[in-house]
Coordinates of C-alpha atoms in Angstrom, one line a residue:
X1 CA -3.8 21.4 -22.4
X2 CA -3.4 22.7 -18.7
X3 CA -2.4 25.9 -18.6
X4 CA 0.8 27.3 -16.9
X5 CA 1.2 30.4 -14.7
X6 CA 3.8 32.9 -16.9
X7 CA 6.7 33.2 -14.9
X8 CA 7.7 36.7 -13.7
X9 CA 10.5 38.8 -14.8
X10 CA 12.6 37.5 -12.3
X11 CA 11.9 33.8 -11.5
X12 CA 13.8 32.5 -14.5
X13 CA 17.0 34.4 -12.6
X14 CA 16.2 32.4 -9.1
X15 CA 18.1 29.9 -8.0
X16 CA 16.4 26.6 -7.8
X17 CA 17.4 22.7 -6.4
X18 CA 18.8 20.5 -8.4
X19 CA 15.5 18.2 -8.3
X20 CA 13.4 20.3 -9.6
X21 CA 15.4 21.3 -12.2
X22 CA 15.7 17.5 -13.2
X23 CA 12.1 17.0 -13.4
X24 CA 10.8 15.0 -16.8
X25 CA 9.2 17.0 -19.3
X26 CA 7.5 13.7 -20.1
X27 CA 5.8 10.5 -18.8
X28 CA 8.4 8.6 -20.5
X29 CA 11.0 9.7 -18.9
X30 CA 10.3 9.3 -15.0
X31 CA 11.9 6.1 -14.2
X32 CA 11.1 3.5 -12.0
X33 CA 7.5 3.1 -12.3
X34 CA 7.1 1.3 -15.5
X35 CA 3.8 -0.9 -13.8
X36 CA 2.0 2.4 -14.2
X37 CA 3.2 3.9 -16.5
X38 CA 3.8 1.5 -19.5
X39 CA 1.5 0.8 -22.0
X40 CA -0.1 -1.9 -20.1
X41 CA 0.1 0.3 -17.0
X42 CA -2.8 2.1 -15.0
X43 CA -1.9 5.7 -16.0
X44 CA -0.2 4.3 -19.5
X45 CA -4.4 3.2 -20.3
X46 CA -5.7 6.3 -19.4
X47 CA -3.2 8.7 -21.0
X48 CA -3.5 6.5 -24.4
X49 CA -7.5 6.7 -24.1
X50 CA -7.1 10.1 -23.6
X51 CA -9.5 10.0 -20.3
X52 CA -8.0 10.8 -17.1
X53 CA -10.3 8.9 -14.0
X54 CA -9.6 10.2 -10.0
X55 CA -7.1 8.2 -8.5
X56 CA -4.5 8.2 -5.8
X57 CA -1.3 8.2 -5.6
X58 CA 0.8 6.1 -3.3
X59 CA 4.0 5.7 -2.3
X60 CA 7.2 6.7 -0.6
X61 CA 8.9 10.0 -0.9
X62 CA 10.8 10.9 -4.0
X63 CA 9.6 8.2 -6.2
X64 CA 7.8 10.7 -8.3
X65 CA 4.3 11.4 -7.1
X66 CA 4.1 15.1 -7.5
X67 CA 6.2 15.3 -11.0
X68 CA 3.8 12.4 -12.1
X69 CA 0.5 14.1 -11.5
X70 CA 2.1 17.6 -13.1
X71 CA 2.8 15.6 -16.5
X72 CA -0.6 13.8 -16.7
X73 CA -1.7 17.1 -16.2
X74 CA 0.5 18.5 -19.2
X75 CA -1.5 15.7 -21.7
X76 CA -5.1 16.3 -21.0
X77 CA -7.3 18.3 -22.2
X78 CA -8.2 19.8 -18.0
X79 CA -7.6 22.4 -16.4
X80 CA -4.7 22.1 -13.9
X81 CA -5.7 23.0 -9.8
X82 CA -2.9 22.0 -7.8
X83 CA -3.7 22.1 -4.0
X84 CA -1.6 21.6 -0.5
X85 CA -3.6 19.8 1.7
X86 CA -1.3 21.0 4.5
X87 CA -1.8 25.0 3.6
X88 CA -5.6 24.4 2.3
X89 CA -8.7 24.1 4.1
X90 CA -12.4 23.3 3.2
X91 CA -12.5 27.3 1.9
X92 CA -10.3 26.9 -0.6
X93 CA -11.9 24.0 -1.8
X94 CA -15.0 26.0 -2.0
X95 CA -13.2 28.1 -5.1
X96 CA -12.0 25.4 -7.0
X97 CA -15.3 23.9 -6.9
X98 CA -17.1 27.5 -8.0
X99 CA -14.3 27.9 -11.1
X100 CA -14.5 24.2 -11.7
X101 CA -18.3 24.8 -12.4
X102 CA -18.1 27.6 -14.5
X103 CA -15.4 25.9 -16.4
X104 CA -17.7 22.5 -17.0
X105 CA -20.4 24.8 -18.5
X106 CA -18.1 26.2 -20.9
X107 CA -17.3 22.9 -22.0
X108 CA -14.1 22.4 -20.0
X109 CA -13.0 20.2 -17.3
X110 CA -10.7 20.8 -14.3
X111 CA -7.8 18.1 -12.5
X112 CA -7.4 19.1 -8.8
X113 CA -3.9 18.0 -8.1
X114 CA -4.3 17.3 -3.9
X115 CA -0.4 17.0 -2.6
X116 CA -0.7 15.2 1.0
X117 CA -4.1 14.4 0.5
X118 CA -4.4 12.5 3.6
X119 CA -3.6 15.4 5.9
X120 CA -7.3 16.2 5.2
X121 CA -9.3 14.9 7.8
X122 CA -12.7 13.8 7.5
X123 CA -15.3 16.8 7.1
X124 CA -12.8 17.8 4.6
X125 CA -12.5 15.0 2.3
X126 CA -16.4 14.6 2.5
X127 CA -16.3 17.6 0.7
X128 CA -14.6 15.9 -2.5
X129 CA -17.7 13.8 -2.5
X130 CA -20.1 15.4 -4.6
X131 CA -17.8 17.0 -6.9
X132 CA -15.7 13.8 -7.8
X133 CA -19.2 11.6 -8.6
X134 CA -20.8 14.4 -10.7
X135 CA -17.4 14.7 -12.8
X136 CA -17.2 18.7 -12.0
X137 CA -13.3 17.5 -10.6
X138 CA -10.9 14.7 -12.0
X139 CA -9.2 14.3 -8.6
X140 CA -5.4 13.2 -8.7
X141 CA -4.2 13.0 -4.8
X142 CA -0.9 12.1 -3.8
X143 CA -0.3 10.6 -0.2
X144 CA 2.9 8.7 1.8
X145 CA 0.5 7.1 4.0
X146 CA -1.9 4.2 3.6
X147 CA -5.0 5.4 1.5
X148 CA -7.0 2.3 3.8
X149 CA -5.9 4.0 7.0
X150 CA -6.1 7.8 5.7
X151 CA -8.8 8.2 3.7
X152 CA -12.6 7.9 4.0
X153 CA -14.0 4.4 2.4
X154 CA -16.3 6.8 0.6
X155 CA -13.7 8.8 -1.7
X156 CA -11.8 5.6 -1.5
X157 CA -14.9 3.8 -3.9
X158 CA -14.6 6.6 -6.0
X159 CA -11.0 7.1 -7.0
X160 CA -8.9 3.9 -8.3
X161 CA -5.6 3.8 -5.8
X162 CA -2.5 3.1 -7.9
X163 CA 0.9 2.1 -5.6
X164 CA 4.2 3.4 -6.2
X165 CA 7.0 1.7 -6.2
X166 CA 10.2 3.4 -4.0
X167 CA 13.0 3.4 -6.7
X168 CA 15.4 0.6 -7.0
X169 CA 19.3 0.4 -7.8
X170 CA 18.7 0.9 -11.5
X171 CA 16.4 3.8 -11.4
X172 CA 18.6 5.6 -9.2
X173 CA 21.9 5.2 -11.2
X174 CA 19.5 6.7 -14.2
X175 CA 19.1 9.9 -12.3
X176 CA 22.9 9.9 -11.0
X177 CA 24.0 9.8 -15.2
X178 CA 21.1 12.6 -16.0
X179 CA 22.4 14.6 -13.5
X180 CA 26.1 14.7 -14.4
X181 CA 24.7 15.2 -17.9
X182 CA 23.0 18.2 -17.1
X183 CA 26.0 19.2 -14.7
X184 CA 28.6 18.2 -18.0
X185 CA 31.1 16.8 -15.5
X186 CA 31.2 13.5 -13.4
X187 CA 30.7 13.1 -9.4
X188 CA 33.8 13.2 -7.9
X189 CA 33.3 9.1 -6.5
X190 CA 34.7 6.0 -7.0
X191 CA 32.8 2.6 -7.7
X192 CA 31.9 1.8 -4.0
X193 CA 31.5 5.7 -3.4
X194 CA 28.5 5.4 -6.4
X195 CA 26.4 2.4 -5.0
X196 CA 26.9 3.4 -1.2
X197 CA 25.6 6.8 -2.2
X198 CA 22.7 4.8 -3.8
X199 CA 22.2 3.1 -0.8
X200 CA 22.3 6.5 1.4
X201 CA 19.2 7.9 -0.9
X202 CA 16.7 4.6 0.1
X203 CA 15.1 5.1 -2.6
X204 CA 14.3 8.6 -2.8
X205 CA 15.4 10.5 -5.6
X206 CA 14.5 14.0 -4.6
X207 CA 17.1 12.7 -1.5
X208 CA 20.0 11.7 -4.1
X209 CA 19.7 14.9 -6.3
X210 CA 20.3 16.9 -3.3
X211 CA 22.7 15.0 -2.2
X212 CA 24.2 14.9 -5.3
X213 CA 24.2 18.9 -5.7
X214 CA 26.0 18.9 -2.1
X215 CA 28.5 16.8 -3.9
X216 CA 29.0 19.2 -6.7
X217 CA 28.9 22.4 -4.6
X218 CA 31.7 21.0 -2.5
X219 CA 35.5 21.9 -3.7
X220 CA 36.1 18.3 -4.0
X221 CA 38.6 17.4 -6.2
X222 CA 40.0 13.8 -6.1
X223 CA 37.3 10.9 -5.8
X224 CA 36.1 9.7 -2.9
X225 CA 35.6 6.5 -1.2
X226 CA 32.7 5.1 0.4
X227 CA 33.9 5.8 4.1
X228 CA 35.1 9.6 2.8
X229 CA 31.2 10.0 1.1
X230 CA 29.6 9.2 4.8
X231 CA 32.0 12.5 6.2
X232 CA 31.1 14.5 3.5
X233 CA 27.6 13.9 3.2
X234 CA 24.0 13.6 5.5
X235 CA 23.0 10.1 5.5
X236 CA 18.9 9.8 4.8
X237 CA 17.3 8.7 8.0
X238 CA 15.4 5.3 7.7
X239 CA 11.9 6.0 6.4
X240 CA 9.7 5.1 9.7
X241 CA 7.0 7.1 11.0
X242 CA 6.1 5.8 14.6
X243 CA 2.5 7.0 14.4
X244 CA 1.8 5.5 10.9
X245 CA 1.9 2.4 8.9
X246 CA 5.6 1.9 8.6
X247 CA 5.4 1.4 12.5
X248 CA 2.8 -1.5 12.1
X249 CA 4.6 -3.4 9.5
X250 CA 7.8 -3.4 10.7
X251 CA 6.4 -4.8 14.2
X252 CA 4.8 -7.4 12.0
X253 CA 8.0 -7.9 10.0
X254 CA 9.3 -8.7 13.3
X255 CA 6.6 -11.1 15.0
X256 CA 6.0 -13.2 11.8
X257 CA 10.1 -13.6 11.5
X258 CA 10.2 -14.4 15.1
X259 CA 7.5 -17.0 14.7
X260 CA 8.6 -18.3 11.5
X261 CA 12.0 -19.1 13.5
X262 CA 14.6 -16.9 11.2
X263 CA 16.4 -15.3 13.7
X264 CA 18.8 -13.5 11.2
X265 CA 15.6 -11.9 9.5
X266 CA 14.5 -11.0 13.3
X267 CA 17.7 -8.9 14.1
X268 CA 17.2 -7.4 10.8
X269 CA 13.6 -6.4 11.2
X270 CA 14.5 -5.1 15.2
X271 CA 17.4 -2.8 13.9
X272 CA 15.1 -1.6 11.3
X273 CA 12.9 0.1 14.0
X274 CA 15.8 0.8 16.7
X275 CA 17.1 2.8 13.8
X276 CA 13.8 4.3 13.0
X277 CA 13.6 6.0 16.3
X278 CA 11.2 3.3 17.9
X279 CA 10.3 3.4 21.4
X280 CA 12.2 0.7 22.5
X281 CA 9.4 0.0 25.5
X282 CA 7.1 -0.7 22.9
X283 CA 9.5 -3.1 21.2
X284 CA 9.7 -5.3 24.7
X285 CA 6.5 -5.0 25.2
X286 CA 5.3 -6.9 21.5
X287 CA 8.4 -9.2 22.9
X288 CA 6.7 -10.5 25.9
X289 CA 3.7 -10.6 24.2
X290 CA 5.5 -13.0 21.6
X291 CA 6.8 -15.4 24.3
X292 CA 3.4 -16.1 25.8
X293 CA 1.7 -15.9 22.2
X294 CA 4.2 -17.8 20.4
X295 CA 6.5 -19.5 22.4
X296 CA 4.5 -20.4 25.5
X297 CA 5.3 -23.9 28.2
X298 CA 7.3 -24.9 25.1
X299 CA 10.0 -23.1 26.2
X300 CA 9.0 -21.7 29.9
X301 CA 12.4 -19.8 30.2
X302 CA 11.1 -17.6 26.9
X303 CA 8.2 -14.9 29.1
X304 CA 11.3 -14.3 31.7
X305 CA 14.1 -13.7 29.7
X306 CA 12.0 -11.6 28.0
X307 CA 11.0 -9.5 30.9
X308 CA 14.6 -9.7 32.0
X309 CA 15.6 -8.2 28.8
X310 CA 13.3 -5.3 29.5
X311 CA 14.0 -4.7 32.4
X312 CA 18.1 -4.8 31.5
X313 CA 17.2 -2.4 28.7
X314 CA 15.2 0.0 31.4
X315 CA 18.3 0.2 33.7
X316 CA 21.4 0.4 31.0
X317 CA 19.5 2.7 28.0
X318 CA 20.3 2.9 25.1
X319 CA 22.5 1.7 23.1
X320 CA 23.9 -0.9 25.9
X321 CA 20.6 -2.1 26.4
X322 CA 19.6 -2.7 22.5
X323 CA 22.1 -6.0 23.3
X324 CA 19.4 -7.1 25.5
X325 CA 16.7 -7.1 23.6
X326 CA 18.8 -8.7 20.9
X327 CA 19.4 -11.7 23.3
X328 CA 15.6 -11.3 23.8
X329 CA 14.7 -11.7 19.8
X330 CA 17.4 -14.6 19.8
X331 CA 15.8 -16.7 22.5
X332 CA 12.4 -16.3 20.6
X333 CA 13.7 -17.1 17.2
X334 CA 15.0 -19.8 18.4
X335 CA 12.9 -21.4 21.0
X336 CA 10.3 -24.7 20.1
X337 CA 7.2 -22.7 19.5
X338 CA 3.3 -23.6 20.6
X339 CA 0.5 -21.4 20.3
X340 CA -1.5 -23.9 22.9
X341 CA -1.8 -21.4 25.5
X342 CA -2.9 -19.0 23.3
X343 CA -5.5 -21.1 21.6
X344 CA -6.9 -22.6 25.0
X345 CA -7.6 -19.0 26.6
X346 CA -9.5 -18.2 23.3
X347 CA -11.8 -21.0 23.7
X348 CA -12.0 -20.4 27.0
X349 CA -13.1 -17.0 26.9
X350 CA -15.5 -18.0 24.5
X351 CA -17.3 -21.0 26.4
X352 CA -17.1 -18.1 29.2
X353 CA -19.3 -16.0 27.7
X354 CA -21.4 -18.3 26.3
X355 CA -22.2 -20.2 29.9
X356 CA -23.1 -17.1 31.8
X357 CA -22.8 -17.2 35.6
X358 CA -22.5 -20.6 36.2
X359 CA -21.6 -21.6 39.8
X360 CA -18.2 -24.0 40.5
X361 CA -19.5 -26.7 42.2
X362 CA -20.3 -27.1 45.8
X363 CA -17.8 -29.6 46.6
X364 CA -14.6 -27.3 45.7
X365 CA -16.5 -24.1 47.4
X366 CA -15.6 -23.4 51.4
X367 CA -18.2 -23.2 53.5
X368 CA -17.1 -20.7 56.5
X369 CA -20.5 -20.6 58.0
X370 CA -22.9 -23.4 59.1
X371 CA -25.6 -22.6 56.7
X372 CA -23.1 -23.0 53.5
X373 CA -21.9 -26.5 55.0
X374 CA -25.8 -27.4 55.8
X375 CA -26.1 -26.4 51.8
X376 CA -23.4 -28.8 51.0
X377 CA -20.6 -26.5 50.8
X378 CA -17.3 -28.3 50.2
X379 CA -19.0 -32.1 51.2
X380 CA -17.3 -34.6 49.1
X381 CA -14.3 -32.4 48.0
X382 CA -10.8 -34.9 48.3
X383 CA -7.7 -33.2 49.2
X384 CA -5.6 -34.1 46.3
X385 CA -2.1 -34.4 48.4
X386 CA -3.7 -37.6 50.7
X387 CA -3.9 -39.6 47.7
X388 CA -1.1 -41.5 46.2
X389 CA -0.7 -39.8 42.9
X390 CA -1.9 -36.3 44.2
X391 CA -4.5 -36.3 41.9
X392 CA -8.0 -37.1 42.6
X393 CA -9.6 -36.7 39.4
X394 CA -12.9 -34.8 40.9
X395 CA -14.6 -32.8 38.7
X396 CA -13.9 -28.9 38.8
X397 CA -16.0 -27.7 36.0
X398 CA -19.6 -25.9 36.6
X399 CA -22.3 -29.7 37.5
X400 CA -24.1 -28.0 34.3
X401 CA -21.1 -28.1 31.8
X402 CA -19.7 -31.1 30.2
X403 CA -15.6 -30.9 30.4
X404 CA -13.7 -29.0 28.1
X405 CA -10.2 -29.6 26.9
X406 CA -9.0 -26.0 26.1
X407 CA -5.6 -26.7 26.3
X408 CA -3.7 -28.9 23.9
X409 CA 0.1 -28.8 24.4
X410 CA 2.0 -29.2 21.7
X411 CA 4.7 -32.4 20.7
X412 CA 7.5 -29.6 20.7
X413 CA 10.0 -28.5 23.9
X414 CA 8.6 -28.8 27.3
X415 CA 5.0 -29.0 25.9
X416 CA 6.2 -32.6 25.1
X417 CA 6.5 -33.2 28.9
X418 CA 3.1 -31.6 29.8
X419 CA 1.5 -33.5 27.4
X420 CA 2.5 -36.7 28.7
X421 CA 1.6 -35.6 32.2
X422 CA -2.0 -34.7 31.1
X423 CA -2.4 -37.9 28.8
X424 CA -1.4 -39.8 32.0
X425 CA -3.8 -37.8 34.3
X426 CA -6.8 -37.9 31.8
X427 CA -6.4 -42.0 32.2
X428 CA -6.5 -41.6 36.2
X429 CA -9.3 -39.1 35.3
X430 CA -10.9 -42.3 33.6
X431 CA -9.7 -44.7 36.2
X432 CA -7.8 -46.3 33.1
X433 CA -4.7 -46.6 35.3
X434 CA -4.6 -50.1 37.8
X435 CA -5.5 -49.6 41.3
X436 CA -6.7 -45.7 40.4
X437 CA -3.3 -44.3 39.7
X438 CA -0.8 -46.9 41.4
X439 CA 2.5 -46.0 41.3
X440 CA 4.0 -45.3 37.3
X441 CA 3.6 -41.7 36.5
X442 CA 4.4 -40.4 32.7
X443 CA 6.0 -42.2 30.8
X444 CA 7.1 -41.9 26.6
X445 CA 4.2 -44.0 25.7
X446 CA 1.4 -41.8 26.9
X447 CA 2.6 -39.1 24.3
X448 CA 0.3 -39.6 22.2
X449 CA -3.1 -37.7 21.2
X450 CA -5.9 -38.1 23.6
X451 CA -8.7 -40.6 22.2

């Protein structure tokens, strides 16, 4: 068994938060993360084996990390080293290590308990290295952020990573009974006052218990409402950290909704990170981006109402100029979508670096001085607006290279009328047209693929 410090003489008298004092005394009562800790669960296997392997922790605030990692400590047979990574440094590792050495020779093991593990930055979790694949530590860390983007691949290959899950409706209304329970009197809420409180603690329960000791500190006596909670209360702020991975996924939330056409899930996904303090700059900026990406001559109007909406959100601020960018995410969800021009500057890019220096030819080159036009600068080049179709069909591409066709608009929006007008040139091109391009021009016929 771990062994706990003896409180003093005084602590028992301290006051201390409601959350704490509604930790489990056991695994099987922490709620909401049955997928680990069940029997078929992660920690459920280990604890019934009775062998505790290094692992993270990872998940949101409040769903239990810290309580979990105290309990498996409570079950096993090791010694129990809890550790801040934000008030620790590579010294105090140092003397864990030395007692966790002595302790292995007698026969004992040691559980380093790391809170905010990924805090530590690199020559500091090299230092778990050795200890962790000799077995002097069974390492338990605990971490908010992505373990992928936080931690070294190295400790990562040596400690199993087990995701937690934020709490849901259920798991929350669990705490809300245990703590009237242990208060022996009700929260002074109605129905709708319950779940919007619920709602207000996103899935934190550390959130709802103080909350919930706010509620019973308060000389409330008739039960509130919903709207009379929100007064009395501090509503959580959205989990979003600008710098971390909350701020990549919700961007992605937004693109793939954009590009997927649900506007409603858009606007949800955009007022998830307006809320979440996002630089709105940045937000208009993954807009443009999205109408030349995503969008592109499908819907030509999409790249400058997006820079409109930018530049409206630039002169009004905030929160007038959130309704332009809203407009902005509308028109994208919305608008026929090709990835063409996207697609064709990849490929040409690529064939760009792969043909080296090649020169244009000479024919479309100017020759300003005698020598160049003595060279054959510009001889043979046809001015395309003194033909009848203005279009010549000369060759522009390097003599060396064969013609690529990078770009392939789409059968959707105005890429529907491009691609006529190429199919149509690329007959000229081939002098398929009578009399080299004659009169005619597009028409719904030549719509179809190129062959």
């Amino acid at each position: 068994m771990a062994k706990q410090a003896a409180p003093s003489l005084f602590e028992k008298d301290a006051p201390r938060p409601l959350a704490e004092r509604m930790r489990p005394a056991r695994l099987d009562q922490v709620v909401g993360q049955d997928h680990l800790l069940g029997e078929h669960g992660a920690l459920g296997r280990m604890v019934g084996a009775g062998r505790l392997a290094s692992h993270i922790l990872w998940g949101p605030p409040g769903c239990g990390k810290t309580t979990i990692a105290r309990l498996l400590a409570t079950q096993s047979d090791l010694e129990f080293e809890p550790l801040s990574a934000v008030f620790s440094g590579v010294g105090d590792l140092r003397k864990i290590f030395e007692r966790a050495r002595e302790r292995r020779q007698a026969g004992h093991g040691t559980m380093l308990f790391v809170d905010e593990i990924h805090r530590f930055n690199r020559a500091q979790q090299d230092a778990f290295l050795p200890v962790v694949e000799d077995g002097t530590v069974t390492l338990v860390g605990a971490t908010t952020e992505n373990p992928s983007f936080e931690l070294i691949g190295a400790l990562l290959s040596r400690c199993q990573v087990l995701v937690l899950h934020r709490l849901d409706d259920d798991a929350l209304s669990e705490l809300m009974r245990r703590a009237e329970a242990a208060q022996e009197r009700p929260l002074p809420l109605d129905d709708s006052a319950r779940l919007a409180l619920r709602a207000m603690a996103d899935g934190d329960g550390r959130f709802l218990f103080n909350m919930i000791e706010e509620l019973f500190a308060s000389a409330i006596g008739e039960k509130m409402d919903s709207k009379q909670l929100a007064e009395a209360v501090q509503r959580r702020a959205p989990l979003y950290d600008k710098a971390q991975e909350s701020h990549y996924n919700l961007i992605s939330a937004l693109h793939k909704s954009l590009r997927g056409s649900d506007a409603d899930a858009a606007l949800y996904w955009l007022a998830r990170m307006l809320a979440g303090g996002e630089d709105p700059s940045y937000i208009a900026r993954r807009l443009v981006r999205f109408a030349s990406e995503d969008v592109g001559l499908a819907e030509p109007g999409a790249l400058p109402q997006t820079m409109a909406a930018w530049q409206a959100y630039e002169r009004l601020g905030s929160p007038e100029g959130e309704l332009a960018l809203a407009q902005a995410v509308l028109y994208l969800a919305t608008a026929p979508k090709s990835n063409a021009a996207y697609k064709a500057l990849s490929a040409a890019m690529r064939v760009a670096r792969e043909s080296g220096s090649e020169m244009p030819p000479k024919h479309i080159l100017n020759a300003p001085t005698r020598l160049m036009k003595d060279l054959g600068y510009s001889d043979g080049y046809v001015y395309d607006h003194e033909t009848e179709e203005a279009f010549s069909g000369q060759d522009y591409f390097p003599d060396a290279m064969t013609r690529h066709e990078f770009y392939r608009p789409v059968a959707r929006g105005f890429e529907r009328e491009i691609r006529k007008r190429l199919d149509y040139w690329h007959k000229l091109r081939l002098g398929g047209a009578e009399g080299g391009g004659g009169g005619g021009g597009p028409s719904d016929e030549d719509g179809g693929e190129r062959k």
